[in-house]
mmCIF file of C-alpha atoms and ligand atoms in Angstrom:
data_model
loop_
_atom_site.group_PDB
_atom_site.id
_atom_site.type_symbol
_atom_site.label_atom_id
_atom_site.label_comp_id
_atom_site.label_asym_id
_atom_site.label_seq_id
_atom_site.Cartn_x
_atom_site.Cartn_y
_atom_site.Cartn_z
ATOM 1 C CA MET A 17 24.022 5.824 -12.625
ATOM 2 C CA LYS A 18 23.382 9.606 -12.353
ATOM 3 C CA ILE A 19 20.399 11.922 -12.923
ATOM 4 C CA THR A 20 21.349 14.221 -15.730
ATOM 5 C CA ALA A 21 18.099 16.134 -16.354
ATOM 6 C CA ILE A 22 14.459 16.394 -14.993
ATOM 7 C CA LYS A 23 11.656 17.728 -17.302
ATOM 8 C CA ALA A 24 8.010 18.253 -16.640
ATOM 9 C CA TRP A 25 5.132 18.751 -19.036
ATOM 10 C CA GLN A 26 1.679 20.303 -18.176
ATOM 11 C CA VAL A 27 -1.278 18.216 -19.588
ATOM 12 C CA ASP A 28 -4.814 18.863 -19.515
ATOM 13 C CA LEU A 29 -7.101 15.940 -18.611
ATOM 14 C CA PRO A 30 -10.864 16.720 -19.764
ATOM 15 C CA LEU A 31 -13.465 14.380 -18.332
ATOM 16 C CA LYS A 32 -15.837 12.203 -20.266
ATOM 17 C CA GLU A 33 -18.785 13.234 -17.947
ATOM 18 C CA GLY A 34 -17.830 16.781 -18.341
ATOM 19 C CA ARG A 35 -17.725 17.456 -14.683
ATOM 20 C CA TYR A 36 -16.695 15.774 -11.406
ATOM 21 C CA SER A 37 -18.532 17.101 -8.427
ATOM 22 C CA TRP A 38 -18.165 16.380 -4.784
ATOM 23 C CA SER A 39 -18.970 17.959 -1.402
ATOM 24 C CA ASN A 40 -19.819 21.626 -0.746
ATOM 25 C CA GLY A 41 -20.490 22.404 -4.278
ATOM 26 C CA ASN A 42 -16.711 21.743 -5.424
ATOM 27 C CA PHE A 43 -16.272 20.606 -8.923
ATOM 28 C CA VAL A 44 -13.543 20.203 -11.709
ATOM 29 C CA GLU A 45 -14.107 20.060 -15.338
ATOM 30 C CA VAL A 46 -10.489 19.714 -16.616
ATOM 31 C CA PHE A 47 -7.768 18.130 -14.486
ATOM 32 C CA ASP A 48 -4.173 19.758 -14.477
ATOM 33 C CA ALA A 49 -1.667 16.933 -14.688
ATOM 34 C CA THR A 50 2.118 17.046 -14.763
ATOM 35 C CA VAL A 51 4.109 14.340 -16.502
ATOM 36 C CA VAL A 52 7.667 14.160 -15.224
ATOM 37 C CA ALA A 53 10.688 12.602 -17.031
ATOM 38 C CA VAL A 54 13.918 11.754 -14.999
ATOM 39 C CA GLU A 55 16.875 11.242 -17.513
ATOM 40 C CA THR A 56 20.146 9.436 -16.667
ATOM 41 C CA ASP A 57 23.694 9.201 -17.966
ATOM 42 C CA ASP A 58 22.852 5.541 -18.868
ATOM 43 C CA GLY A 59 20.250 6.701 -21.287
ATOM 44 C CA VAL A 60 17.435 5.159 -19.203
ATOM 45 C CA THR A 61 14.661 7.550 -18.526
ATOM 46 C CA GLY A 62 11.885 7.198 -15.882
ATOM 47 C CA TYR A 63 8.578 8.618 -16.147
ATOM 48 C CA ALA A 64 5.725 9.545 -13.624
ATOM 49 C CA GLU A 65 2.468 11.726 -13.401
ATOM 50 C CA CYS A 66 1.126 13.865 -10.649
ATOM 51 C CA CYS A 67 -2.346 15.155 -10.689
ATOM 52 C CA PRO A 68 -3.595 16.703 -7.348
ATOM 53 C CA LEU A 69 -7.346 17.222 -6.904
ATOM 54 C CA GLY A 70 -6.858 20.925 -5.943
ATOM 55 C CA SER A 71 -9.476 23.825 -5.500
ATOM 56 C CA ALA A 72 -10.571 22.933 -1.978
ATOM 57 C CA TYR A 73 -10.003 19.146 -1.766
ATOM 58 C CA LEU A 74 -6.247 18.782 -1.191
ATOM 59 C CA PRO A 75 -3.760 21.148 0.253
ATOM 60 C CA ALA A 76 -2.156 20.727 -3.327
ATOM 61 C CA TYR A 77 -2.807 22.077 -6.742
ATOM 62 C CA GLY A 78 -1.519 21.306 -10.336
ATOM 63 C CA ALA A 79 0.726 24.428 -10.852
ATOM 64 C CA GLY A 80 2.098 23.591 -7.355
ATOM 65 C CA VAL A 81 3.670 20.476 -8.629
ATOM 66 C CA ARG A 82 5.657 22.283 -11.205
ATOM 67 C CA ALA A 83 6.553 25.167 -8.866
ATOM 68 C CA GLY A 84 7.863 22.658 -6.322
ATOM 69 C CA LEU A 85 9.761 20.720 -8.935
ATOM 70 C CA ALA A 86 11.584 24.007 -10.087
ATOM 71 C CA GLU A 87 12.559 24.333 -6.489
ATOM 72 C CA ILE A 88 13.889 20.717 -5.797
ATOM 73 C CA ALA A 89 15.000 19.440 -9.140
ATOM 74 C CA PRO A 90 18.377 21.413 -9.357
ATOM 75 C CA LYS A 91 19.327 19.843 -6.055
ATOM 76 C CA LEU A 92 18.720 16.194 -7.436
ATOM 77 C CA ILE A 93 20.985 16.396 -10.577
ATOM 78 C CA GLY A 94 23.925 13.990 -10.152
ATOM 79 C CA LEU A 95 22.221 11.725 -7.699
ATOM 80 C CA ASP A 96 21.652 7.961 -8.270
ATOM 81 C CA PRO A 97 18.092 7.437 -9.067
ATOM 82 C CA THR A 98 18.192 3.759 -8.217
ATOM 83 C CA ASN A 99 19.030 4.677 -4.595
ATOM 84 C CA LEU A 100 15.419 5.396 -3.631
ATOM 85 C CA GLY A 101 16.222 5.852 0.207
ATOM 86 C CA GLU A 102 18.742 8.576 -0.643
ATOM 87 C CA MET A 103 16.645 10.229 -3.252
ATOM 88 C CA ASN A 104 13.781 10.529 -0.595
ATOM 89 C CA ARG A 105 16.095 11.864 2.064
ATOM 90 C CA ARG A 106 17.633 14.377 -0.387
ATOM 91 C CA MET A 107 14.113 15.567 -1.519
ATOM 92 C CA ASP A 108 12.950 15.905 2.314
ATOM 93 C CA ALA A 109 16.199 17.817 3.063
ATOM 94 C CA ALA A 110 15.555 20.227 0.078
ATOM 95 C CA LEU A 111 11.900 21.052 0.843
ATOM 96 C CA LYS A 112 9.730 20.431 3.895
ATOM 97 C CA GLY A 113 6.458 18.940 3.337
ATOM 98 C CA HIS A 114 4.933 19.207 -0.297
ATOM 99 C CA ALA A 115 4.831 15.331 -0.438
ATOM 100 C CA PHE A 116 2.897 15.494 -3.726
ATOM 101 C CA VAL A 117 5.771 17.552 -5.420
ATOM 102 C CA LYS A 118 8.154 14.674 -4.435
ATOM 103 C CA ALA A 119 5.847 11.937 -5.552
ATOM 104 C CA PRO A 120 6.586 12.032 -9.284
ATOM 105 C CA ILE A 121 10.421 12.060 -8.808
ATOM 106 C CA ASP A 122 10.164 9.087 -6.393
ATOM 107 C CA ILE A 123 7.878 7.297 -8.888
ATOM 108 C CA ALA A 124 10.140 7.973 -11.925
ATOM 109 C CA CYS A 125 12.982 6.640 -9.923
ATOM 110 C CA TRP A 126 11.031 3.393 -9.369
ATOM 111 C CA ASP A 127 10.534 3.238 -13.179
ATOM 112 C CA ILE A 128 14.241 3.513 -13.588
ATOM 113 C CA LEU A 129 14.929 0.843 -10.907
ATOM 114 C CA GLY A 130 12.591 -1.418 -12.798
ATOM 115 C CA LYS A 131 13.992 -0.781 -16.182
ATOM 116 C CA VAL A 132 17.568 -1.371 -14.969
ATOM 117 C CA ALA A 133 16.616 -4.463 -13.036
ATOM 118 C CA GLY A 134 14.487 -5.751 -15.955
ATOM 119 C CA LEU A 135 11.559 -6.241 -13.600
ATOM 120 C CA PRO A 136 8.050 -4.664 -13.237
ATOM 121 C CA VAL A 137 7.569 -2.274 -10.483
ATOM 122 C CA HIS A 138 5.070 -4.584 -8.833
ATOM 123 C CA ALA A 139 8.006 -7.250 -8.487
ATOM 124 C CA LEU A 140 10.032 -4.625 -6.741
ATOM 125 C CA LEU A 141 7.058 -3.558 -4.357
ATOM 126 C CA GLY A 142 6.935 -7.039 -2.772
ATOM 127 C CA GLY A 143 5.969 -9.190 -5.841
ATOM 128 C CA ALA A 144 2.547 -9.925 -7.444
ATOM 129 C CA ALA A 145 0.065 -10.841 -4.823
ATOM 130 C CA GLN A 146 -2.971 -10.837 -7.165
ATOM 131 C CA ASP A 147 -3.427 -11.176 -10.989
ATOM 132 C CA ARG A 148 -6.152 -8.632 -11.091
ATOM 133 C CA VAL A 149 -7.300 -5.657 -9.117
ATOM 134 C CA ALA A 150 -10.860 -4.873 -8.297
ATOM 135 C CA LEU A 151 -11.867 -1.402 -9.156
ATOM 136 C CA TYR A 152 -14.431 1.003 -7.738
ATOM 137 C CA ARG A 153 -16.199 3.721 -9.612
ATOM 138 C CA ALA A 154 -16.722 7.279 -8.278
ATOM 139 C CA ILE A 155 -20.177 8.538 -8.740
ATOM 140 C CA SER A 156 -20.121 12.307 -9.121
ATOM 141 C CA GLN A 157 -22.746 14.255 -6.805
ATOM 142 C CA GLN A 158 -26.074 14.856 -8.439
ATOM 143 C CA PRO A 159 -29.722 14.389 -7.351
ATOM 144 C CA PRO A 160 -30.377 10.941 -5.916
ATOM 145 C CA GLU A 161 -32.149 9.390 -8.974
ATOM 146 C CA GLN A 162 -29.355 10.579 -11.312
ATOM 147 C CA MET A 163 -26.665 9.120 -9.181
ATOM 148 C CA ALA A 164 -28.739 5.783 -9.185
ATOM 149 C CA ARG A 165 -28.878 5.854 -12.875
ATOM 150 C CA ALA A 166 -25.170 6.424 -12.996
ATOM 151 C CA VAL A 167 -24.466 3.509 -10.611
ATOM 152 C CA ALA A 168 -26.759 1.249 -12.865
ATOM 153 C CA GLY A 169 -24.873 2.283 -15.895
ATOM 154 C CA TYR A 170 -21.386 1.559 -14.434
ATOM 155 C CA ARG A 171 -22.658 -1.571 -12.931
ATOM 156 C CA ALA A 172 -23.439 -2.721 -16.579
ATOM 157 C CA GLU A 173 -19.887 -1.934 -17.510
ATOM 158 C CA GLY A 174 -18.695 -4.469 -14.981
ATOM 159 C CA TYR A 175 -17.988 -2.557 -11.814
ATOM 160 C CA THR A 176 -19.252 -4.047 -8.447
ATOM 161 C CA LYS A 177 -18.045 -1.294 -5.991
ATOM 162 C CA PHE A 178 -19.329 2.196 -5.993
ATOM 163 C CA GLN A 179 -18.341 5.321 -4.101
ATOM 164 C CA LEU A 180 -21.044 7.905 -3.838
ATOM 165 C CA LYS A 181 -20.058 11.480 -3.613
ATOM 166 C CA VAL A 182 -22.246 12.745 -0.624
ATOM 167 C CA GLY A 183 -21.310 15.381 1.672
ATOM 168 C CA GLY A 184 -24.039 17.739 0.624
ATOM 169 C CA ASN A 185 -27.388 18.278 2.191
ATOM 170 C CA ALA A 186 -27.890 15.441 4.846
ATOM 171 C CA ASP A 187 -31.528 14.739 3.963
ATOM 172 C CA GLU A 188 -30.545 14.541 0.102
ATOM 173 C CA ASP A 189 -27.492 12.338 0.977
ATOM 174 C CA ILE A 190 -29.667 9.909 3.001
ATOM 175 C CA ALA A 191 -31.970 9.643 -0.158
ATOM 176 C CA ARG A 192 -28.886 9.282 -2.527
ATOM 177 C CA ILE A 193 -27.580 6.268 -0.240
ATOM 178 C CA ILE A 194 -31.023 4.652 -0.139
ATOM 179 C CA ALA A 195 -31.754 5.081 -4.007
ATOM 180 C CA CYS A 196 -28.196 3.592 -4.887
ATOM 181 C CA ARG A 197 -28.229 0.747 -2.490
ATOM 182 C CA ASP A 198 -31.836 -0.286 -3.606
ATOM 183 C CA ILE A 199 -30.644 -0.933 -7.266
ATOM 184 C CA LEU A 200 -27.515 -2.902 -6.249
ATOM 185 C CA HIS A 201 -27.090 -6.552 -5.698
ATOM 186 C CA PRO A 202 -26.329 -7.740 -2.069
ATOM 187 C CA SER A 203 -22.781 -8.768 -3.163
ATOM 188 C CA ASP A 204 -22.020 -5.082 -4.532
ATOM 189 C CA VAL A 205 -20.022 -2.816 -2.425
ATOM 190 C CA LEU A 206 -21.506 0.869 -1.737
ATOM 191 C CA VAL A 207 -19.476 3.547 -0.042
ATOM 192 C CA ALA A 208 -20.865 6.886 0.845
ATOM 193 C CA ASP A 209 -17.850 9.358 0.748
ATOM 194 C CA ALA A 210 -18.730 12.676 2.339
ATOM 195 C CA ASN A 211 -15.171 14.158 1.696
ATOM 196 C CA THR A 212 -15.257 16.125 4.895
ATOM 197 C CA GLY A 213 -18.640 17.708 3.906
ATOM 198 C CA TRP A 214 -20.798 16.937 7.102
ATOM 199 C CA THR A 215 -20.750 18.444 10.428
ATOM 200 C CA ARG A 216 -20.850 15.924 13.347
ATOM 201 C CA ALA A 217 -24.575 16.563 13.590
ATOM 202 C CA GLU A 218 -25.227 15.930 9.944
ATOM 203 C CA ALA A 219 -23.081 12.688 9.929
ATOM 204 C CA ALA A 220 -24.869 11.529 13.056
ATOM 205 C CA ARG A 221 -28.231 12.006 11.341
ATOM 206 C CA VAL A 222 -27.173 10.216 8.141
ATOM 207 C CA VAL A 223 -25.482 7.191 9.920
ATOM 208 C CA ALA A 224 -28.530 6.718 12.001
ATOM 209 C CA ALA A 225 -31.000 6.987 8.970
ATOM 210 C CA VAL A 226 -28.918 4.283 6.980
ATOM 211 C CA SER A 227 -28.065 2.094 9.895
ATOM 212 C CA ASP A 228 -29.878 -0.824 8.441
ATOM 213 C CA LEU A 229 -28.229 -0.640 5.052
ATOM 214 C CA ASP A 230 -25.189 -2.334 3.786
ATOM 215 C CA VAL A 231 -22.963 0.932 3.291
ATOM 216 C CA TYR A 232 -19.468 2.097 4.188
ATOM 217 C CA ILE A 233 -19.126 5.543 5.565
ATOM 218 C CA GLU A 234 -16.140 7.673 4.357
ATOM 219 C CA GLN A 235 -14.457 10.626 5.755
ATOM 220 C CA PRO A 236 -17.622 12.318 7.163
ATOM 221 C CA CYS A 237 -15.990 15.335 8.668
ATOM 222 C CA PRO A 238 -12.801 17.477 8.210
ATOM 223 C CA SER A 239 -10.710 16.524 11.267
ATOM 224 C CA PHE A 240 -9.596 13.289 12.732
ATOM 225 C CA GLU A 241 -11.412 14.162 16.048
ATOM 226 C CA GLU A 242 -14.739 14.749 14.335
ATOM 227 C CA CYS A 243 -14.422 11.586 12.230
ATOM 228 C CA LEU A 244 -13.647 9.565 15.542
ATOM 229 C CA SER A 245 -16.760 11.053 17.113
ATOM 230 C CA VAL A 246 -18.963 9.885 14.302
ATOM 231 C CA ARG A 247 -17.155 6.458 14.055
ATOM 232 C CA ARG A 248 -18.010 5.887 17.785
ATOM 233 C CA ARG A 249 -21.877 6.467 16.985
ATOM 234 C CA THR A 250 -22.152 3.835 14.374
ATOM 235 C CA ALA A 251 -21.677 0.194 13.659
ATOM 236 C CA LEU A 252 -21.216 0.790 9.835
ATOM 237 C CA PRO A 253 -17.959 -0.010 8.350
ATOM 238 C CA PHE A 254 -15.809 3.213 8.490
ATOM 239 C CA VAL A 255 -13.161 4.571 5.917
ATOM 240 C CA LEU A 256 -10.673 7.400 6.419
ATOM 241 C CA ASP A 257 -9.154 9.175 3.591
ATOM 242 C CA GLU A 258 -8.386 12.917 3.761
ATOM 243 C CA VAL A 259 -6.795 12.700 7.211
ATOM 244 C CA ILE A 260 -4.445 9.803 6.404
ATOM 245 C CA THR A 261 -1.562 11.955 5.171
ATOM 246 C CA ASP A 262 1.416 9.854 6.444
ATOM 247 C CA VAL A 263 2.608 7.191 8.673
ATOM 248 C CA GLU A 264 2.020 9.236 11.752
ATOM 249 C CA ALA A 265 -1.639 9.717 10.881
ATOM 250 C CA LEU A 266 -2.059 5.843 10.189
ATOM 251 C CA LEU A 267 -0.513 4.964 13.522
ATOM 252 C CA ARG A 268 -2.824 7.443 15.420
ATOM 253 C CA GLY A 269 -5.726 5.900 13.501
ATOM 254 C CA LEU A 270 -4.649 2.401 14.464
ATOM 255 C CA ALA A 271 -4.158 3.481 18.137
ATOM 256 C CA GLU A 272 -7.444 4.863 18.406
ATOM 257 C CA ASP A 273 -9.365 2.339 16.455
ATOM 258 C CA ALA A 274 -10.445 5.154 14.117
ATOM 259 C CA MET A 275 -11.220 3.238 10.925
ATOM 260 C CA ASP A 276 -11.652 -0.194 9.382
ATOM 261 C CA ILE A 277 -10.341 0.837 5.917
ATOM 262 C CA ILE A 278 -8.112 3.624 4.663
ATOM 263 C CA ASN A 279 -7.726 5.238 1.201
ATOM 264 C CA LEU A 280 -4.122 5.228 0.082
ATOM 265 C CA LYS A 281 -3.472 8.007 -2.382
ATOM 266 C CA ILE A 282 0.130 7.613 -3.548
ATOM 267 C CA SER A 283 0.993 11.127 -4.510
ATOM 268 C CA LYS A 284 -0.529 12.547 -1.330
ATOM 269 C CA VAL A 285 1.891 10.589 0.845
ATOM 270 C CA GLY A 286 4.864 11.378 -1.437
ATOM 271 C CA GLY A 287 5.311 8.529 -3.978
ATOM 272 C CA LEU A 288 5.702 4.752 -3.966
ATOM 273 C CA THR A 289 8.458 4.561 -1.426
ATOM 274 C CA LYS A 290 6.050 6.085 1.275
ATOM 275 C CA ALA A 291 2.978 4.541 0.019
ATOM 276 C CA ARG A 292 4.708 1.042 0.303
ATOM 277 C CA LEU A 293 5.551 1.629 3.841
ATOM 278 C CA ILE A 294 1.921 2.679 4.613
ATOM 279 C CA ARG A 295 0.685 -0.414 2.671
ATOM 280 C CA ASP A 296 2.852 -2.787 4.526
ATOM 281 C CA LEU A 297 1.961 -1.228 7.978
ATOM 282 C CA CYS A 298 -1.840 -1.706 6.988
ATOM 283 C CA VAL A 299 -1.329 -5.263 5.853
ATOM 284 C CA GLU A 300 0.544 -6.121 9.232
ATOM 285 C CA SER A 301 -2.392 -4.185 11.037
ATOM 286 C CA GLY A 302 -5.218 -5.963 9.343
ATOM 287 C CA ILE A 303 -6.413 -2.732 7.592
ATOM 288 C CA PRO A 304 -7.593 -3.182 3.927
ATOM 289 C CA MET A 305 -7.097 -0.255 1.585
ATOM 290 C CA THR A 306 -8.345 1.337 -1.556
ATOM 291 C CA ILE A 307 -5.197 2.097 -3.384
ATOM 292 C CA GLU A 308 -5.449 4.938 -5.689
ATOM 293 C CA ASP A 309 -4.262 8.546 -6.184
ATOM 294 C CA THR A 310 -5.724 12.135 -6.112
ATOM 295 C CA TRP A 311 -6.421 11.857 -9.881
ATOM 296 C CA GLY A 312 -4.536 11.352 -13.116
ATOM 297 C CA GLY A 313 -4.374 9.662 -16.335
ATOM 298 C CA ASP A 314 -2.593 6.623 -17.992
ATOM 299 C CA ILE A 315 0.755 6.914 -15.827
ATOM 300 C CA VAL A 316 -1.157 7.410 -12.596
ATOM 301 C CA THR A 317 -3.321 4.497 -13.342
ATOM 302 C CA ALA A 318 -0.275 2.411 -14.250
ATOM 303 C CA THR A 319 1.296 3.437 -10.886
ATOM 304 C CA ILE A 320 -1.849 2.468 -8.833
ATOM 305 C CA ALA A 321 -1.968 -0.826 -10.775
ATOM 306 C CA HIS A 322 1.588 -1.949 -9.574
ATOM 307 C CA LEU A 323 0.952 -1.004 -5.919
ATOM 308 C CA ALA A 324 -2.351 -2.742 -5.968
ATOM 309 C CA ARG A 325 -1.045 -5.813 -7.637
ATOM 310 C CA SER A 326 1.601 -6.316 -5.095
ATOM 311 C CA THR A 327 -0.972 -6.004 -2.239
ATOM 312 C CA PRO A 328 -2.777 -9.090 -1.157
ATOM 313 C CA ALA A 329 -6.394 -9.309 -2.320
ATOM 314 C CA GLU A 330 -7.937 -9.439 1.141
ATOM 315 C CA PHE A 331 -6.257 -6.068 1.926
ATOM 316 C CA CYS A 332 -6.815 -4.429 -1.441
ATOM 317 C CA PHE A 333 -10.407 -3.289 -0.862
ATOM 318 C CA SER A 334 -10.407 -1.558 -4.318
ATOM 319 C CA ALA A 335 -8.427 0.556 -6.644
ATOM 320 C CA THR A 336 -9.137 3.260 -9.367
ATOM 321 C CA ASP A 337 -8.715 3.242 -13.128
ATOM 322 C CA PHE A 338 -8.531 7.058 -13.389
ATOM 323 C CA ASN A 339 -7.710 6.671 -17.086
ATOM 324 C CA SER A 340 -11.238 5.469 -17.867
ATOM 325 C CA TYR A 341 -12.660 8.796 -16.434
ATOM 326 C CA GLY A 342 -10.852 11.077 -18.912
ATOM 327 C CA THR A 343 -10.938 11.625 -22.732
ATOM 328 C CA ARG A 344 -7.212 11.820 -23.317
ATOM 329 C CA ASP A 345 -4.605 9.074 -23.635
ATOM 330 C CA ILE A 346 -1.199 10.226 -22.391
ATOM 331 C CA ALA A 347 0.725 6.950 -22.465
ATOM 332 C CA THR A 348 0.878 3.592 -24.260
ATOM 333 C CA GLY A 349 1.081 0.384 -22.031
ATOM 334 C CA ALA A 350 -1.277 1.688 -19.407
ATOM 335 C CA PRO A 351 -3.842 -0.771 -17.834
ATOM 336 C CA ARG A 352 -7.355 -1.073 -19.456
ATOM 337 C CA ARG A 353 -10.318 -2.000 -17.441
ATOM 338 C CA LEU A 354 -11.972 -5.296 -18.040
ATOM 339 C CA ASP A 355 -15.160 -6.397 -16.222
ATOM 340 C CA GLY A 356 -14.438 -4.076 -13.270
ATOM 341 C CA PHE A 357 -10.844 -5.150 -12.927
ATOM 342 C CA MET A 358 -7.422 -4.080 -14.064
ATOM 343 C CA THR A 359 -3.796 -5.496 -13.989
ATOM 344 C CA ALA A 360 -0.322 -3.998 -13.912
ATOM 345 C CA SER A 361 2.046 -4.641 -16.744
ATOM 346 C CA ASP A 362 4.691 -7.237 -16.678
ATOM 347 C CA ALA A 363 7.026 -4.983 -18.721
ATOM 348 C CA PRO A 364 10.086 -3.567 -16.773
ATOM 349 C CA GLY A 365 9.408 -0.483 -14.703
ATOM 350 C CA LEU A 366 5.943 1.061 -14.882
ATOM 351 C CA GLY A 367 5.487 -0.388 -18.409
ATOM 352 C CA VAL A 368 4.185 2.961 -19.896
ATOM 353 C CA THR A 369 5.592 5.204 -22.598
ATOM 354 C CA PRO A 370 4.268 8.709 -22.411
ATOM 355 C CA LEU A 371 3.053 10.376 -25.694
ATOM 356 C CA ILE A 372 5.439 13.287 -25.088
ATOM 357 C CA GLU A 373 5.007 14.484 -28.641
ATOM 358 C CA SER A 374 1.556 15.369 -27.921
ATOM 359 C CA PHE A 375 2.328 17.446 -24.825
ATOM 360 C CA GLY A 376 4.029 20.558 -26.469
ATOM 361 C CA ALA A 377 7.061 22.243 -24.960
ATOM 362 C CA PRO A 378 8.097 21.152 -21.470
ATOM 363 C CA ALA A 379 6.953 23.542 -18.546
ATOM 364 C CA LEU A 380 10.276 22.774 -16.831
ATOM 365 C CA SER A 381 13.629 21.545 -17.863
ATOM 366 C CA ILE A 382 16.488 21.327 -15.372
ATOM 367 C CA GLY A 383 19.912 20.012 -16.227
ATOM 368 C CA GLY A 384 20.657 18.054 -19.501
HETATM 369 MG MG1 LIG B 25 -12.465 9.595 -0.300
#
């Protein structure tokens, strides 16, 4: 089997809440996603989606996905998409870094492999380890009372895990954590995610002020060293996200006992092939994960669901149903949340069919 064409469409994903706000005054109102099709001489086509959270969250952005694909796609025509190892080696040889650019190609190749094998992607990633995946809800940064109301609203929809966007003013962040914990049940999970927004001193004040509460602290500061410094001042469970960029970063975190949990964002690490490696290392090392991505719609949500479903429940801290945050359907067959959980399709491949006729003309078309 050979790749004959690679196509990409730009797709806008507006938000139901109108705006998603996090640390340091950053916000997004419409996400810029790219849907990718990898076509083959067998007539089988694989699909994927990549939606980086750009503008000061990640060193990645929506238009960068398409610019990077234009760079590497011509070098991938003619390769066997079912040979995932060789596909990844050729992409890494064609362009250094830019893991997020390579992710949708890798994921589309997993979709092809599943379709050819007649198996769902979760079966190829190790097999179903859980029937349904617990979801968390990200709570956009607002004044404390408004965030507590948002938590109560999403709790009524069935979520039991919540991730507060803090990383603003430390005093206000303390009030946010207290207000939200106060309305939750003891079995509910609360994570305070600063998204690198605190200095060490601010983080030290926050962890001291909430030390008697049941709350996880996520990525307080920008660097690994700063986070480690905060981690050593608190007994609260500790999550690393932004600094976990690859296997090397995970191994350093393990060696230095820098975290209890990581967030594994599939496109940030380069797709399912590399995410599976990190997932397996975490399982072997006793580190639970939030399995998610940097944002997205139906196809990203389906991809998350397959990796999460093939991860043992005790190591799957939570996952994200990004397609419930947006107003737009971009594929059929995607997971739908039920009582704070979702599952992955048992159809071959990712089990999704993009609504390509709604996307307009492709932004990129190589080969064919
Ligand atoms: Mg995070």
